[in-house]
Amino acid sequence: MFTINNIETNGFSTVILKDTTSNTSAVIIPSCGGILHAFEVFHNNQLLNVIDSYQSQDDFNQHVTDKGFKSCKMSPFACRIKDARYEYEGKPYTIEKFLLNGSAIHGLLYDVPFKIIHQLADENSATVIIAYSYAGADKGYPFKYDCAVTYQLKTNNELVISTLVTNKDEAAIPMQDGWHPYFTFGGKIDDLLLEFQSKEQIEFDDAMVPTGKLVPFQEFGSLKKIETQTFDDCFSVNFFECQPLCVLRDTLQKIQLEIRPDKSYPYLQIYTPPHRNSIAIENLSAIPDCFNNGIGLIILPPNEKVEFVTSYTITAL
């Protein structure tokens, strides 16, 4: 049996999706960019949250950017736009919202208040749909669109996350989608095993902008200890391999996270923060700076919709 509860805690207004049979739950905070705040399972006689998130509403408000945009929705672009500038339909645009080293990063919706538009719990799943209507507030992206995010908690510790974007503008608009979750099993990531199915790595220049070159990469094609490996890289996803396409395993606690993107997310960005208490594994619909390089960029016609889907499963070993 599944339930949905709306609870105030630490200043957050949370939506808790719960499987009462297994005690698995997913916690969403619509007002904080619709972030996934927790994905918690009962394991080894205790609750384990695999999401590295924020301590309180104040923590989010003050530190969402300097803490690496943990769990944030990246829309209408993901990762970065070089120099915050791009050209579309022959016209130049400059993003204003947030710049890092001169580049615009992680989109425009990471801290906006989403609204709950639907909730449903039954014997098979618990679902919440949250939405935000972007009205073109940033001069660098003056296009209107709706973003609706569906979280569905299912049996066997599976959380499906889908994003539906609808063009509400009068003309076609450029669009990219991504997620920025940080995963943890409660300790350092160095002893964890990582596997992801990739065809190649997207080469970056010193400014972390794609050069246009692809480099063969299969180093983590099978489970391998992360150790001192550092990532701030983008990889193409090899859908010819069987799912899950990415696995993060804790052999000591005998538990693993499995990530199953569908073909709407053909790229994977991986980032290891300096503290190494968690690892960001990000599903992307296009590579960074796609508003300039066009690789994976979606041009969405007026009134048309596009959906992006991925799922996370926590499995005991």
PDB file of C-alpha atoms in Angstrom:
ATOM      1  CA  MET A   1       0.000   0.000   0.000  1.00  0.00           C
ATOM      2  CA  PHE A   2       1.200   3.500  -0.832  1.00  0.00           C
ATOM      3  CA  THR A   3       0.492   6.826   0.858  1.00  0.00           C
ATOM      4  CA  ILE A   4       1.131  10.532   0.296  1.00  0.00           C
ATOM      5  CA  ASN A   5       1.669  13.005   3.127  1.00  0.00           C
ATOM      6  CA  ASN A   6       2.287  16.751   3.017  1.00  0.00           C
ATOM      7  CA  ILE A   7       4.410  17.701   6.025  1.00  0.00           C
ATOM      8  CA  GLU A   8       6.228  20.839   7.224  1.00  0.00           C
ATOM      9  CA  THR A   9       9.737  20.099   8.504  1.00  0.00           C
ATOM     10  CA  ASN A  10      12.853  22.273   8.938  1.00  0.00           C
ATOM     11  CA  GLY A  11      11.032  25.067   7.141  1.00  0.00           C
ATOM     12  CA  PHE A  12      10.389  22.793   4.140  1.00  0.00           C
ATOM     13  CA  SER A  13       6.923  22.019   2.796  1.00  0.00           C
ATOM     14  CA  THR A  14       7.498  18.407   1.795  1.00  0.00           C
ATOM     15  CA  VAL A  15       5.560  15.834  -0.171  1.00  0.00           C
ATOM     16  CA  ILE A  16       6.304  12.325   1.073  1.00  0.00           C
ATOM     17  CA  LEU A  17       5.569   9.371  -1.197  1.00  0.00           C
ATOM     18  CA  LYS A  18       5.711   6.149   0.810  1.00  0.00           C
ATOM     19  CA  ASP A  19       5.475   2.416   0.306  1.00  0.00           C
ATOM     20  CA  THR A  20       4.104   1.349   3.700  1.00  0.00           C
ATOM     21  CA  THR A  21       4.957  -2.297   3.032  1.00  0.00           C
ATOM     22  CA  SER A  22       8.702  -1.752   2.566  1.00  0.00           C
ATOM     23  CA  ASN A  23       9.036   1.661   4.342  1.00  0.00           C
ATOM     24  CA  THR A  24      10.631   3.088   1.194  1.00  0.00           C
ATOM     25  CA  SER A  25       9.902   6.777   0.682  1.00  0.00           C
ATOM     26  CA  ALA A  26      10.683   9.680  -1.633  1.00  0.00           C
ATOM     27  CA  VAL A  27      10.579  13.250  -0.339  1.00  0.00           C
ATOM     28  CA  ILE A  28       9.974  16.114  -2.754  1.00  0.00           C
ATOM     29  CA  ILE A  29      10.093  19.845  -2.013  1.00  0.00           C
ATOM     30  CA  PRO A  30       8.042  21.660  -4.669  1.00  0.00           C
ATOM     31  CA  SER A  31       8.869  25.170  -3.402  1.00  0.00           C
ATOM     32  CA  CYS A  32      12.623  24.567  -3.793  1.00  0.00           C
ATOM     33  CA  GLY A  33      12.766  23.999  -7.528  1.00  0.00           C
ATOM     34  CA  GLY A  34      10.882  20.738  -7.103  1.00  0.00           C
ATOM     35  CA  ILE A  35      13.974  18.989  -5.747  1.00  0.00           C
ATOM     36  CA  LEU A  36      14.200  15.350  -4.731  1.00  0.00           C
ATOM     37  CA  HIS A  37      15.141  15.816  -1.084  1.00  0.00           C
ATOM     38  CA  ALA A  38      15.318  12.161  -0.050  1.00  0.00           C
ATOM     39  CA  PHE A  39      15.034   8.641  -1.426  1.00  0.00           C
ATOM     40  CA  GLU A  40      15.018   6.462   1.649  1.00  0.00           C
ATOM     41  CA  VAL A  41      14.965   2.698   2.131  1.00  0.00           C
ATOM     42  CA  PHE A  42      14.936   0.423   5.174  1.00  0.00           C
ATOM     43  CA  HIS A  43      18.217  -1.479   5.014  1.00  0.00           C
ATOM     44  CA  ASN A  44      20.303  -3.272   7.643  1.00  0.00           C
ATOM     45  CA  ASN A  45      17.657  -2.440  10.272  1.00  0.00           C
ATOM     46  CA  GLN A  46      17.829   1.287   9.667  1.00  0.00           C
ATOM     47  CA  LEU A  47      16.638   3.939   7.236  1.00  0.00           C
ATOM     48  CA  LEU A  48      19.176   4.963   4.589  1.00  0.00           C
ATOM     49  CA  ASN A  49      18.747   8.106   2.476  1.00  0.00           C
ATOM     50  CA  VAL A  50      20.756   7.915  -0.747  1.00  0.00           C
ATOM     51  CA  ILE A  51      20.237  11.599  -1.651  1.00  0.00           C
ATOM     52  CA  ASP A  52      22.678  14.285  -0.480  1.00  0.00           C
ATOM     53  CA  SER A  53      20.448  17.319   0.015  1.00  0.00           C
ATOM     54  CA  TYR A  54      19.921  20.343   2.290  1.00  0.00           C
ATOM     55  CA  GLN A  55      19.471  20.702   6.057  1.00  0.00           C
ATOM     56  CA  SER A  56      16.683  23.269   5.992  1.00  0.00           C
ATOM     57  CA  GLN A  57      14.807  25.806   3.897  1.00  0.00           C
ATOM     58  CA  ASP A  58      17.338  28.439   4.967  1.00  0.00           C
ATOM     59  CA  ASP A  59      20.194  26.154   3.918  1.00  0.00           C
ATOM     60  CA  PHE A  60      18.651  25.815   0.456  1.00  0.00           C
ATOM     61  CA  ASN A  61      17.895  29.516   0.130  1.00  0.00           C
ATOM     62  CA  GLN A  62      21.418  30.575   1.110  1.00  0.00           C
ATOM     63  CA  HIS A  63      23.529  27.780  -0.355  1.00  0.00           C
ATOM     64  CA  VAL A  64      21.811  26.144  -3.332  1.00  0.00           C
ATOM     65  CA  THR A  65      24.432  27.551  -5.710  1.00  0.00           C
ATOM     66  CA  ASP A  66      27.576  27.208  -3.604  1.00  0.00           C
ATOM     67  CA  LYS A  67      26.596  23.667  -2.579  1.00  0.00           C
ATOM     68  CA  GLY A  68      26.566  22.630  -6.204  1.00  0.00           C
ATOM     69  CA  PHE A  69      22.861  22.814  -7.102  1.00  0.00           C
ATOM     70  CA  LYS A  70      22.190  19.518  -5.328  1.00  0.00           C
ATOM     71  CA  SER A  71      19.103  17.692  -6.665  1.00  0.00           C
ATOM     72  CA  CYS A  72      18.060  20.615  -8.865  1.00  0.00           C
ATOM     73  CA  LYS A  73      16.095  20.439 -12.094  1.00  0.00           C
ATOM     74  CA  MET A  74      18.181  21.861 -14.937  1.00  0.00           C
ATOM     75  CA  SER A  75      15.937  23.633 -17.441  1.00  0.00           C
ATOM     76  CA  PRO A  76      15.761  25.046 -20.106  1.00  0.00           C
ATOM     77  CA  PHE A  77      19.466  24.305 -20.350  1.00  0.00           C
ATOM     78  CA  ALA A  78      21.801  22.044 -18.378  1.00  0.00           C
ATOM     79  CA  CYS A  79      25.391  22.394 -17.197  1.00  0.00           C
ATOM     80  CA  ARG A  80      26.694  25.540 -18.901  1.00  0.00           C
ATOM     81  CA  ILE A  81      26.390  28.034 -21.724  1.00  0.00           C
ATOM     82  CA  LYS A  82      29.765  29.500 -22.666  1.00  0.00           C
ATOM     83  CA  ASP A  83      30.055  33.174 -21.710  1.00  0.00           C
ATOM     84  CA  ALA A  84      26.281  33.011 -21.006  1.00  0.00           C
ATOM     85  CA  ARG A  85      25.731  33.815 -24.691  1.00  0.00           C
ATOM     86  CA  TYR A  86      24.157  32.076 -27.656  1.00  0.00           C
ATOM     87  CA  GLU A  87      22.451  32.938 -30.925  1.00  0.00           C
ATOM     88  CA  TYR A  88      19.011  31.686 -31.901  1.00  0.00           C
ATOM     89  CA  GLU A  89      17.146  32.446 -35.120  1.00  0.00           C
ATOM     90  CA  GLY A  90      19.816  35.015 -35.964  1.00  0.00           C
ATOM     91  CA  LYS A  91      19.410  36.957 -32.714  1.00  0.00           C
ATOM     92  CA  PRO A  92      21.968  37.108 -29.850  1.00  0.00           C
ATOM     93  CA  TYR A  93      20.929  36.323 -26.274  1.00  0.00           C
ATOM     94  CA  THR A  94      22.744  36.635 -22.926  1.00  0.00           C
ATOM     95  CA  ILE A  95      21.578  34.667 -19.861  1.00  0.00           C
ATOM     96  CA  GLU A  96      21.417  36.791 -16.705  1.00  0.00           C
ATOM     97  CA  LYS A  97      20.351  34.533 -13.824  1.00  0.00           C
ATOM     98  CA  PHE A  98      23.519  32.853 -12.523  1.00  0.00           C
ATOM     99  CA  LEU A  99      27.065  32.925 -13.844  1.00  0.00           C
ATOM    100  CA  LEU A 100      30.115  30.920 -12.806  1.00  0.00           C
ATOM    101  CA  ASN A 101      33.445  31.999 -14.256  1.00  0.00           C
ATOM    102  CA  GLY A 102      31.508  33.926 -16.865  1.00  0.00           C
ATOM    103  CA  SER A 103      29.342  31.029 -18.038  1.00  0.00           C
ATOM    104  CA  ALA A 104      25.648  30.529 -17.308  1.00  0.00           C
ATOM    105  CA  ILE A 105      25.091  27.255 -15.476  1.00  0.00           C
ATOM    106  CA  HIS A 106      22.293  24.855 -14.551  1.00  0.00           C
ATOM    107  CA  GLY A 107      19.336  26.611 -16.077  1.00  0.00           C
ATOM    108  CA  LEU A 108      16.676  28.974 -14.762  1.00  0.00           C
ATOM    109  CA  LEU A 109      14.329  26.778 -12.691  1.00  0.00           C
ATOM    110  CA  TYR A 110      16.670  25.411 -10.013  1.00  0.00           C
ATOM    111  CA  ASP A 111      15.147  27.548  -7.222  1.00  0.00           C
ATOM    112  CA  VAL A 112      11.677  28.435  -8.500  1.00  0.00           C
ATOM    113  CA  PRO A 113       8.491  27.431  -6.611  1.00  0.00           C
ATOM    114  CA  PHE A 114       6.730  24.553  -8.329  1.00  0.00           C
ATOM    115  CA  LYS A 115       3.053  23.952  -7.533  1.00  0.00           C
ATOM    116  CA  ILE A 116       1.387  20.629  -6.807  1.00  0.00           C
ATOM    117  CA  ILE A 117      -1.168  19.906  -9.512  1.00  0.00           C
ATOM    118  CA  HIS A 118      -1.946  16.217  -8.872  1.00  0.00           C
ATOM    119  CA  GLN A 119      -1.472  13.556  -6.185  1.00  0.00           C
ATOM    120  CA  LEU A 120      -2.553   9.930  -6.206  1.00  0.00           C
ATOM    121  CA  ALA A 121      -1.745   6.919  -4.034  1.00  0.00           C
ATOM    122  CA  ASP A 122      -3.097   3.388  -4.413  1.00  0.00           C
ATOM    123  CA  GLU A 123      -1.956  -0.189  -3.889  1.00  0.00           C
ATOM    124  CA  ASN A 124       0.564   0.000  -6.739  1.00  0.00           C
ATOM    125  CA  SER A 125       2.279   3.397  -6.465  1.00  0.00           C
ATOM    126  CA  ALA A 126       2.292   6.960  -5.133  1.00  0.00           C
ATOM    127  CA  THR A 127       2.480   9.827  -7.615  1.00  0.00           C
ATOM    128  CA  VAL A 128       2.811  13.586  -7.377  1.00  0.00           C
ATOM    129  CA  ILE A 129       2.910  15.993 -10.314  1.00  0.00           C
ATOM    130  CA  ILE A 130       4.361  19.452  -9.782  1.00  0.00           C
ATOM    131  CA  ALA A 131       4.524  22.253 -12.339  1.00  0.00           C
ATOM    132  CA  TYR A 132       5.996  25.644 -13.072  1.00  0.00           C
ATOM    133  CA  SER A 133       5.075  28.070 -15.840  1.00  0.00           C
ATOM    134  CA  TYR A 134       8.107  29.984 -17.052  1.00  0.00           C
ATOM    135  CA  ALA A 135       7.020  33.358 -18.441  1.00  0.00           C
ATOM    136  CA  GLY A 136      10.279  34.511 -20.049  1.00  0.00           C
ATOM    137  CA  ALA A 137      11.619  36.538 -17.106  1.00  0.00           C
ATOM    138  CA  ASP A 138      15.312  36.200 -18.047  1.00  0.00           C
ATOM    139  CA  LYS A 139      16.247  38.409 -21.005  1.00  0.00           C
ATOM    140  CA  GLY A 140      18.579  35.673 -22.157  1.00  0.00           C
ATOM    141  CA  TYR A 141      15.680  33.239 -22.478  1.00  0.00           C
ATOM    142  CA  PRO A 142      12.494  35.249 -23.185  1.00  0.00           C
ATOM    143  CA  PHE A 143      10.530  32.179 -24.314  1.00  0.00           C
ATOM    144  CA  LYS A 144       7.473  30.852 -22.485  1.00  0.00           C
ATOM    145  CA  TYR A 145       7.061  27.207 -21.530  1.00  0.00           C
ATOM    146  CA  ASP A 146       5.489  24.935 -18.922  1.00  0.00           C
ATOM    147  CA  CYS A 147       7.546  22.389 -16.997  1.00  0.00           C
ATOM    148  CA  ALA A 148       5.710  19.556 -15.221  1.00  0.00           C
ATOM    149  CA  VAL A 149       7.645  17.004 -13.174  1.00  0.00           C
ATOM    150  CA  THR A 150       6.137  13.662 -12.154  1.00  0.00           C
ATOM    151  CA  TYR A 151       7.554  11.632  -9.291  1.00  0.00           C
ATOM    152  CA  GLN A 152       6.183   8.097  -9.060  1.00  0.00           C
ATOM    153  CA  LEU A 153       7.265   5.712  -6.299  1.00  0.00           C
ATOM    154  CA  LYS A 154       6.599   2.097  -7.227  1.00  0.00           C
ATOM    155  CA  THR A 155       7.173  -1.313  -5.669  1.00  0.00           C
ATOM    156  CA  ASN A 156      10.674  -2.790  -5.359  1.00  0.00           C
ATOM    157  CA  ASN A 157      12.213   0.568  -4.365  1.00  0.00           C
ATOM    158  CA  GLU A 158      11.757   2.128  -7.800  1.00  0.00           C
ATOM    159  CA  LEU A 159      11.360   5.872  -8.310  1.00  0.00           C
ATOM    160  CA  VAL A 160      10.414   7.062 -11.802  1.00  0.00           C
ATOM    161  CA  ILE A 161      10.965  10.744 -12.596  1.00  0.00           C
ATOM    162  CA  SER A 162       9.580  12.262 -15.775  1.00  0.00           C
ATOM    163  CA  THR A 163       9.612  15.843 -17.003  1.00  0.00           C
ATOM    164  CA  LEU A 164       7.091  17.136 -19.524  1.00  0.00           C
ATOM    165  CA  VAL A 165       7.922  20.419 -21.259  1.00  0.00           C
ATOM    166  CA  THR A 166       5.242  22.261 -23.261  1.00  0.00           C
ATOM    167  CA  ASN A 167       6.078  25.189 -25.524  1.00  0.00           C
ATOM    168  CA  LYS A 168       3.677  28.039 -24.666  1.00  0.00           C
ATOM    169  CA  ASP A 169       5.420  30.556 -26.907  1.00  0.00           C
ATOM    170  CA  GLU A 170       4.321  31.753 -30.320  1.00  0.00           C
ATOM    171  CA  ALA A 171       7.352  30.296 -32.090  1.00  0.00           C
ATOM    172  CA  ALA A 172       9.686  27.320 -31.751  1.00  0.00           C
ATOM    173  CA  ILE A 173      12.044  27.453 -28.751  1.00  0.00           C
ATOM    174  CA  PRO A 174      15.436  25.861 -27.923  1.00  0.00           C
ATOM    175  CA  MET A 175      15.261  23.305 -25.110  1.00  0.00           C
ATOM    176  CA  GLN A 176      17.477  21.009 -23.049  1.00  0.00           C
ATOM    177  CA  ASP A 177      16.681  19.076 -19.865  1.00  0.00           C
ATOM    178  CA  GLY A 178      18.699  17.578 -17.050  1.00  0.00           C
ATOM    179  CA  TRP A 179      18.867  16.559 -13.397  1.00  0.00           C
ATOM    180  CA  HIS A 180      21.557  17.257 -10.809  1.00  0.00           C
ATOM    181  CA  PRO A 181      21.131  14.661  -8.006  1.00  0.00           C
ATOM    182  CA  TYR A 182      24.001  13.826  -5.648  1.00  0.00           C
ATOM    183  CA  PHE A 183      24.043  10.243  -4.370  1.00  0.00           C
ATOM    184  CA  THR A 184      25.532   8.928  -1.154  1.00  0.00           C
ATOM    185  CA  PHE A 185      25.497   5.839   1.019  1.00  0.00           C
ATOM    186  CA  GLY A 186      26.588   7.779   4.081  1.00  0.00           C
ATOM    187  CA  GLY A 187      30.381   7.662   3.700  1.00  0.00           C
ATOM    188  CA  LYS A 188      33.134   8.653   1.283  1.00  0.00           C
ATOM    189  CA  ILE A 189      32.644   7.727  -2.358  1.00  0.00           C
ATOM    190  CA  ASP A 190      36.213   6.421  -2.739  1.00  0.00           C
ATOM    191  CA  ASP A 191      35.279   2.890  -1.639  1.00  0.00           C
ATOM    192  CA  LEU A 192      32.151   2.688  -3.791  1.00  0.00           C
ATOM    193  CA  LEU A 193      31.994   0.822  -7.078  1.00  0.00           C
ATOM    194  CA  LEU A 194      30.765   2.632 -10.178  1.00  0.00           C
ATOM    195  CA  GLU A 195      29.669   1.324 -13.561  1.00  0.00           C
ATOM    196  CA  PHE A 196      28.184   3.171 -16.507  1.00  0.00           C
ATOM    197  CA  GLN A 197      27.712   2.152 -20.112  1.00  0.00           C
ATOM    198  CA  SER A 198      29.263   4.750 -22.372  1.00  0.00           C
ATOM    199  CA  LYS A 199      30.466   4.941 -25.943  1.00  0.00           C
ATOM    200  CA  GLU A 200      32.659   7.983 -25.569  1.00  0.00           C
ATOM    201  CA  GLN A 201      33.575  10.980 -23.453  1.00  0.00           C
ATOM    202  CA  ILE A 202      32.843  14.505 -24.647  1.00  0.00           C
ATOM    203  CA  GLU A 203      36.144  16.377 -24.592  1.00  0.00           C
ATOM    204  CA  PHE A 204      36.125  19.700 -22.699  1.00  0.00           C
ATOM    205  CA  ASP A 205      38.470  22.652 -22.982  1.00  0.00           C
ATOM    206  CA  ASP A 206      39.928  24.487 -19.978  1.00  0.00           C
ATOM    207  CA  ALA A 207      36.666  26.415 -19.569  1.00  0.00           C
ATOM    208  CA  MET A 208      34.704  23.133 -19.291  1.00  0.00           C
ATOM    209  CA  VAL A 209      33.132  23.724 -22.706  1.00  0.00           C
ATOM    210  CA  PRO A 210      32.924  20.888 -25.283  1.00  0.00           C
ATOM    211  CA  THR A 211      35.527  21.090 -28.027  1.00  0.00           C
ATOM    212  CA  GLY A 212      33.477  19.018 -30.461  1.00  0.00           C
ATOM    213  CA  LYS A 213      35.806  16.034 -30.127  1.00  0.00           C
ATOM    214  CA  LEU A 214      34.682  12.640 -28.786  1.00  0.00           C
ATOM    215  CA  VAL A 215      37.158  10.401 -26.979  1.00  0.00           C
ATOM    216  CA  PRO A 216      36.568   6.618 -26.636  1.00  0.00           C
ATOM    217  CA  PHE A 217      35.801   5.756 -23.003  1.00  0.00           C
ATOM    218  CA  GLN A 218      34.910   2.408 -21.416  1.00  0.00           C
ATOM    219  CA  GLU A 219      36.969   2.594 -18.232  1.00  0.00           C
ATOM    220  CA  PHE A 220      33.902   2.122 -16.042  1.00  0.00           C
ATOM    221  CA  GLY A 221      32.099  -0.287 -18.378  1.00  0.00           C
ATOM    222  CA  SER A 222      32.104  -2.812 -15.541  1.00  0.00           C
ATOM    223  CA  LEU A 223      32.037  -2.225 -11.799  1.00  0.00           C
ATOM    224  CA  LYS A 224      35.203  -0.475 -10.671  1.00  0.00           C
ATOM    225  CA  LYS A 225      36.171   1.163  -7.386  1.00  0.00           C
ATOM    226  CA  ILE A 226      36.110   4.947  -7.636  1.00  0.00           C
ATOM    227  CA  GLU A 227      39.147   5.382  -5.322  1.00  0.00           C
ATOM    228  CA  THR A 228      40.753   8.783  -6.061  1.00  0.00           C
ATOM    229  CA  GLN A 229      39.121   9.190  -9.498  1.00  0.00           C
ATOM    230  CA  THR A 230      37.772  12.700 -10.069  1.00  0.00           C
ATOM    231  CA  PHE A 231      34.975  13.469 -12.504  1.00  0.00           C
ATOM    232  CA  ASP A 232      33.572  16.620 -14.010  1.00  0.00           C
ATOM    233  CA  ASP A 233      32.815  15.036 -17.355  1.00  0.00           C
ATOM    234  CA  CYS A 234      30.094  14.238 -19.858  1.00  0.00           C
ATOM    235  CA  PHE A 235      29.633  10.864 -21.530  1.00  0.00           C
ATOM    236  CA  SER A 236      27.358   9.528 -24.237  1.00  0.00           C
ATOM    237  CA  VAL A 237      25.124   6.667 -23.112  1.00  0.00           C
ATOM    238  CA  ASN A 238      25.413   3.315 -24.886  1.00  0.00           C
ATOM    239  CA  PHE A 239      21.802   2.151 -25.142  1.00  0.00           C
ATOM    240  CA  PHE A 240      22.937  -1.036 -26.912  1.00  0.00           C
ATOM    241  CA  GLU A 241      24.013  -2.335 -23.495  1.00  0.00           C
ATOM    242  CA  CYS A 242      21.421  -3.800 -21.163  1.00  0.00           C
ATOM    243  CA  GLN A 243      19.840  -1.737 -18.391  1.00  0.00           C
ATOM    244  CA  PRO A 244      20.631  -0.507 -15.794  1.00  0.00           C
ATOM    245  CA  LEU A 245      22.972   1.812 -17.670  1.00  0.00           C
ATOM    246  CA  CYS A 246      24.563   3.081 -14.456  1.00  0.00           C
ATOM    247  CA  VAL A 247      25.199   1.370 -11.104  1.00  0.00           C
ATOM    248  CA  LEU A 248      26.632   2.758  -7.867  1.00  0.00           C
ATOM    249  CA  ARG A 249      27.407   0.004  -5.346  1.00  0.00           C
ATOM    250  CA  ASP A 250      28.376  -0.075  -1.680  1.00  0.00           C
ATOM    251  CA  THR A 251      29.872  -3.528  -1.116  1.00  0.00           C
ATOM    252  CA  LEU A 252      30.257  -3.011   2.642  1.00  0.00           C
ATOM    253  CA  GLN A 253      26.582  -2.234   3.202  1.00  0.00           C
ATOM    254  CA  LYS A 254      25.546  -4.612   0.380  1.00  0.00           C
ATOM    255  CA  ILE A 255      23.352  -2.150  -1.449  1.00  0.00           C
ATOM    256  CA  GLN A 256      23.349  -0.455  -4.846  1.00  0.00           C
ATOM    257  CA  LEU A 257      21.637   2.308  -6.803  1.00  0.00           C
ATOM    258  CA  GLU A 258      20.580   1.527 -10.363  1.00  0.00           C
ATOM    259  CA  ILE A 259      19.833   4.260 -12.926  1.00  0.00           C
ATOM    260  CA  ARG A 260      17.724   3.499 -15.994  1.00  0.00           C
ATOM    261  CA  PRO A 261      17.308   6.482 -18.327  1.00  0.00           C
ATOM    262  CA  ASP A 262      15.229   6.135 -21.452  1.00  0.00           C
ATOM    263  CA  LYS A 263      16.448   7.445 -24.798  1.00  0.00           C
ATOM    264  CA  SER A 264      15.322  10.994 -23.989  1.00  0.00           C
ATOM    265  CA  TYR A 265      18.483  11.195 -21.838  1.00  0.00           C
ATOM    266  CA  PRO A 266      21.358  10.076 -24.115  1.00  0.00           C
ATOM    267  CA  TYR A 267      24.094  11.733 -22.041  1.00  0.00           C
ATOM    268  CA  LEU A 268      25.436  11.333 -18.534  1.00  0.00           C
ATOM    269  CA  GLN A 269      27.330  14.012 -16.627  1.00  0.00           C
ATOM    270  CA  ILE A 270      29.340  12.800 -13.617  1.00  0.00           C
ATOM    271  CA  TYR A 271      30.838  15.094 -10.990  1.00  0.00           C
ATOM    272  CA  THR A 272      32.830  14.343  -7.834  1.00  0.00           C
ATOM    273  CA  PRO A 273      32.721  17.278  -5.390  1.00  0.00           C
ATOM    274  CA  PRO A 274      35.870  18.059  -3.375  1.00  0.00           C
ATOM    275  CA  HIS A 275      34.329  16.764  -0.122  1.00  0.00           C
ATOM    276  CA  ARG A 276      33.784  13.332  -1.785  1.00  0.00           C
ATOM    277  CA  ASN A 277      30.830  12.537   0.481  1.00  0.00           C
ATOM    278  CA  SER A 278      28.580  12.116  -2.538  1.00  0.00           C
ATOM    279  CA  ILE A 279      28.721  11.891  -6.311  1.00  0.00           C
ATOM    280  CA  ALA A 280      26.574  13.736  -8.852  1.00  0.00           C
ATOM    281  CA  ILE A 281      25.244  11.474 -11.612  1.00  0.00           C
ATOM    282  CA  GLU A 282      23.214  13.610 -13.974  1.00  0.00           C
ATOM    283  CA  ASN A 283      20.936  12.553 -16.823  1.00  0.00           C
ATOM    284  CA  LEU A 284      21.132  15.029 -19.726  1.00  0.00           C
ATOM    285  CA  SER A 285      19.150  15.353 -22.946  1.00  0.00           C
ATOM    286  CA  ALA A 286      22.056  17.137 -24.669  1.00  0.00           C
ATOM    287  CA  ILE A 287      25.698  17.942 -24.004  1.00  0.00           C
ATOM    288  CA  PRO A 288      26.814  21.123 -22.213  1.00  0.00           C
ATOM    289  CA  ASP A 289      26.694  24.355 -24.244  1.00  0.00           C
ATOM    290  CA  CYS A 290      24.231  22.754 -26.665  1.00  0.00           C
ATOM    291  CA  PHE A 291      22.618  26.158 -27.290  1.00  0.00           C
ATOM    292  CA  ASN A 292      25.857  26.943 -29.136  1.00  0.00           C
ATOM    293  CA  ASN A 293      27.078  23.584 -30.438  1.00  0.00           C
ATOM    294  CA  GLY A 294      23.617  22.155 -31.208  1.00  0.00           C
ATOM    295  CA  ILE A 295      24.505  18.603 -30.072  1.00  0.00           C
ATOM    296  CA  GLY A 296      21.289  17.134 -28.695  1.00  0.00           C
ATOM    297  CA  LEU A 297      19.496  20.493 -28.720  1.00  0.00           C
ATOM    298  CA  ILE A 298      15.708  20.222 -29.123  1.00  0.00           C
ATOM    299  CA  ILE A 299      13.848  22.845 -31.146  1.00  0.00           C
ATOM    300  CA  LEU A 300      10.322  22.566 -29.797  1.00  0.00           C
ATOM    301  CA  PRO A 301       7.476  23.898 -31.986  1.00  0.00           C
ATOM    302  CA  PRO A 302       4.642  25.968 -30.477  1.00  0.00           C
ATOM    303  CA  ASN A 303       2.166  23.984 -28.355  1.00  0.00           C
ATOM    304  CA  GLU A 304       4.260  20.837 -28.773  1.00  0.00           C
ATOM    305  CA  LYS A 305       5.428  18.710 -25.839  1.00  0.00           C
ATOM    306  CA  VAL A 306       8.569  16.710 -25.103  1.00  0.00           C
ATOM    307  CA  GLU A 307       9.075  14.244 -22.254  1.00  0.00           C
ATOM    308  CA  PHE A 308      12.256  13.147 -20.466  1.00  0.00           C
ATOM    309  CA  VAL A 309      12.239  10.002 -18.295  1.00  0.00           C
ATOM    310  CA  THR A 310      14.633   8.221 -15.961  1.00  0.00           C
ATOM    311  CA  SER A 311      14.254   5.877 -13.007  1.00  0.00           C
ATOM    312  CA  TYR A 312      16.221   5.051  -9.876  1.00  0.00           C
ATOM    313  CA  THR A 313      16.061   1.701  -8.075  1.00  0.00           C
ATOM    314  CA  ILE A 314      17.718   0.806  -4.779  1.00  0.00           C
ATOM    315  CA  THR A 315      18.575  -2.887  -4.545  1.00  0.00           C
ATOM    316  CA  ALA A 316      19.858  -4.890  -1.600  1.00  0.00           C
ATOM    317  CA  LEU A 317      22.628  -7.331  -2.551  1.00  0.00           C
TER     318      LEU A 317
END
